[in-house]
Amino acid sequence: MIPNSSATSDRSHIQDHQLIDNSEQRPDKPEEACGVFGIYAPEEDVAKLSYFGLYALQHRGQESAGIATFDDSQLYLHKDMGLVNQVFSEDILQGLTGKLAVGHTRYSTTGSSHKANAQPAVVDTRLGKIALAHNGNLVNTIELRDELIKSHFNLVTTTDSEMIAFAIAEAVNNGSDWVNGTIEALHRCKGAFSLALATPEGVMGVRDPLGIRPLVLGTLDSNPTRYVLASETCAFDIIGAEYQRDVQPGELVWITEGGLSSYHWSQEPQKKLCIFEMIYFARPDSIVHNESLYTYRLGLGRQLAIESNVDADIVFGVPDSGVPAAIGFSQISGVRYAEGLIKNRYVGRTFIQPTQHMRESGIKMKLNPLKDVLEGQRIVIVDDSIVRGTTSKKLVKALRDAGAVEVHMRISSPPVTHPCFYGIDTDTQEQLIAATKSVQEIAQQIAVDSLAYLSWEGMLKATGEDTNNFCSACFTGDYPVTIPEQIKGSKLMLEKAKV
Ligand code: SF4
């Protein structure tokens, strides 16, 4: 049962707080950009199915949520700041009628955190409205924005997603149909984009030519006339849909009354899925390349133990994302797996500052060490990544305060040395600890007895796939889509130094 909620009525005060850059509260992790969902299912409650799909994708974005449905040419839209279960109530969902829908959960990267930037983005065209949900980030927004303004489009948000919708509107208004108009617009977009789009006629799923962000296609109850699209397969499991296949890099699928048509719109598709989806972003129960990410993350831990074993009494992971790798590490190293940290499961992002007393007493809001497990132990703590290093340092201190006599940290990915331009918030290069410090210097800074990262080769080998099939630019600086100079300098210190 979805709670009846009035929580959508006034969140303007939250928006103001979300503009505050609060580094104390900001997670020391790369942050996911968005989750998208689409459904074409006449005679089903598409709004409710979208709600549950988004509920399963909540980990991909917690700032805003939205659903748009079409009942013939009539669009119904509801979006607001907050978690999926705060934004929607039974009453609101009952008002979202129709045979098709798209939905979105958002963490902002391009564009700040305002209600106006919540998605789906809706624009008018000569054929009717279009509602668009986007996961990713364009790298040619400056150029595209200028072109759209010249074409007299009134851009009301600060998101690249709205620009894609306007580019589609421009092509459609110039005479193209939905599919050709969308393809024309896609050729103007550079960067990472997985899209779910709704029109009065049908639903589209699109991936960029490199497939940087994921998008999967499923059917409802094995019925080939009722299709679903989602960022991850966990959104299918919750609504009883069956995974059919990935939408391919450079593919557009168009789902209407006549069934599903596929268009390979890019001349040079390549597979460059973001490797961080595998390591950390996607839910462990989601399936990528026919395997759950839990299994992949176990493999990362096994490989880590092969590369960097250490003599210790117990091993455990930083909950939740470090846990599978810690289990894998234990399986190969023989170091006993234990629970050393308890996570407060009901803590989300908070914008309320802790009191001075709480700060001074080192009260941990998210993770609490188990003193009786840690007392006198030599421990291995496994995490999936270190970004700025701020959380790691506090965590190591907390573990020592709880009685650990040695703290060895193992990271199930290589050092993050470069920022992401494709929809993941990884700070500027100066803020990335591994961009300026050696592994030994980082170990000293976070005060561990030893520190080791998984090798780049080991991370890719554990995928069991062709190692060329992934973007791993935040570990190597080898960006698969060229980053224009104007935006490169904003995040890359090497480029800044050249200016
Ligand atoms: S740069 Fe890193 S986070 Fe960004 S898409 Fe590539 S692998 Fe993923």
mmCIF file of N, CA and C in Angstrom, residues 5 20 30 33 61 63 73 118 124 126 155 186-187 197 238 285 300 366 370 448 458 471 477:
data_model
loop_
_atom_site.group_PDB
_atom_site.id
_atom_site.type_symbol
_atom_site.label_atom_id
_atom_site.label_comp_id
_atom_site.label_asym_id
_atom_site.label_seq_id
_atom_site.Cartn_x
_atom_site.Cartn_y
_atom_site.Cartn_z
ATOM 1 N N SER A 5 -0.108 10.714 1.214
ATOM 2 C CA SER A 5 0.834 11.673 1.748
ATOM 3 C C SER A 5 0.516 13.060 1.263
ATOM 4 N N ILE A 20 23.209 24.485 -0.271
ATOM 5 C CA ILE A 20 24.361 24.670 0.602
ATOM 6 C C ILE A 20 25.378 23.568 0.327
ATOM 7 N N PRO A 30 31.623 8.697 -5.304
ATOM 8 C CA PRO A 30 31.013 9.233 -6.517
ATOM 9 C C PRO A 30 29.506 9.086 -6.368
ATOM 10 N N ALA A 33 23.775 9.697 -10.981
ATOM 11 C CA ALA A 33 23.029 10.816 -11.533
ATOM 12 C C ALA A 33 21.529 10.573 -11.563
ATOM 13 N N GLY A 61 19.222 8.064 -7.290
ATOM 14 C CA GLY A 61 18.979 9.496 -7.153
ATOM 15 C C GLY A 61 17.916 9.742 -6.115
ATOM 16 N N GLU A 63 17.093 13.092 -4.919
ATOM 17 C CA GLU A 63 16.708 14.502 -4.761
ATOM 18 C C GLU A 63 15.310 14.820 -5.263
ATOM 19 N N SER A 73 -3.877 11.869 -26.098
ATOM 20 C CA SER A 73 -2.975 13.024 -26.219
ATOM 21 C C SER A 73 -2.856 13.808 -24.910
ATOM 22 N N ALA A 118 13.473 18.996 -11.801
ATOM 23 C CA ALA A 118 13.013 17.611 -11.630
ATOM 24 C C ALA A 118 12.504 17.095 -12.978
ATOM 25 N N ASP A 124 6.463 21.056 -25.591
ATOM 26 C CA ASP A 124 5.404 20.974 -26.622
ATOM 27 C C ASP A 124 6.033 20.809 -27.998
ATOM 28 N N ARG A 126 4.684 20.079 -32.419
ATOM 29 C CA ARG A 126 3.492 20.159 -33.283
ATOM 30 C C ARG A 126 2.675 18.858 -33.226
ATOM 31 N N LEU A 155 14.498 28.147 -22.751
ATOM 32 C CA LEU A 155 14.949 27.103 -21.830
ATOM 33 C C LEU A 155 14.609 27.518 -20.405
ATOM 34 N N LEU A 186 19.268 13.289 -31.567
ATOM 35 C CA LEU A 186 20.336 12.504 -30.924
ATOM 36 C C LEU A 186 21.681 12.765 -31.585
ATOM 37 N N HIS A 187 21.664 13.005 -32.898
ATOM 38 C CA HIS A 187 22.917 13.292 -33.595
ATOM 39 C C HIS A 187 23.526 14.626 -33.163
ATOM 40 N N LEU A 197 11.475 8.063 -23.100
ATOM 41 C CA LEU A 197 10.650 9.174 -23.585
ATOM 42 C C LEU A 197 9.225 8.703 -23.795
ATOM 43 N N ILE A 238 10.765 -6.028 -9.109
ATOM 44 C CA ILE A 238 9.756 -5.532 -8.163
ATOM 45 C C ILE A 238 8.350 -5.510 -8.766
ATOM 46 N N ASP A 285 21.703 -6.728 -6.696
ATOM 47 C CA ASP A 285 20.803 -7.741 -7.259
ATOM 48 C C ASP A 285 20.464 -7.443 -8.717
ATOM 49 N N LEU A 300 35.623 -9.228 -7.379
ATOM 50 C CA LEU A 300 36.583 -8.141 -7.137
ATOM 51 C C LEU A 300 37.340 -8.395 -5.834
ATOM 52 N N LYS A 366 26.100 7.393 10.575
ATOM 53 C CA LYS A 366 25.793 6.375 9.573
ATOM 54 C C LYS A 366 26.349 5.005 9.917
ATOM 55 N N LEU A 370 31.459 -2.165 16.025
ATOM 56 C CA LEU A 370 31.066 -3.104 17.079
ATOM 57 C C LEU A 370 32.285 -3.366 17.971
ATOM 58 N N VAL A 448 46.182 4.362 8.210
ATOM 59 C CA VAL A 448 46.050 2.896 8.229
ATOM 60 C C VAL A 448 47.428 2.253 8.313
ATOM 61 N N GLY A 458 43.028 -6.122 -12.835
ATOM 62 C CA GLY A 458 42.254 -7.043 -11.988
ATOM 63 C C GLY A 458 40.775 -6.691 -11.991
ATOM 64 N N CYS A 471 33.936 1.951 -19.962
ATOM 65 C CA CYS A 471 34.581 3.233 -19.686
ATOM 66 C C CYS A 471 35.225 3.100 -18.315
ATOM 67 N N GLY A 477 41.952 8.465 -17.094
ATOM 68 C CA GLY A 477 41.931 9.731 -17.838
ATOM 69 C C GLY A 477 41.711 9.525 -19.323
#
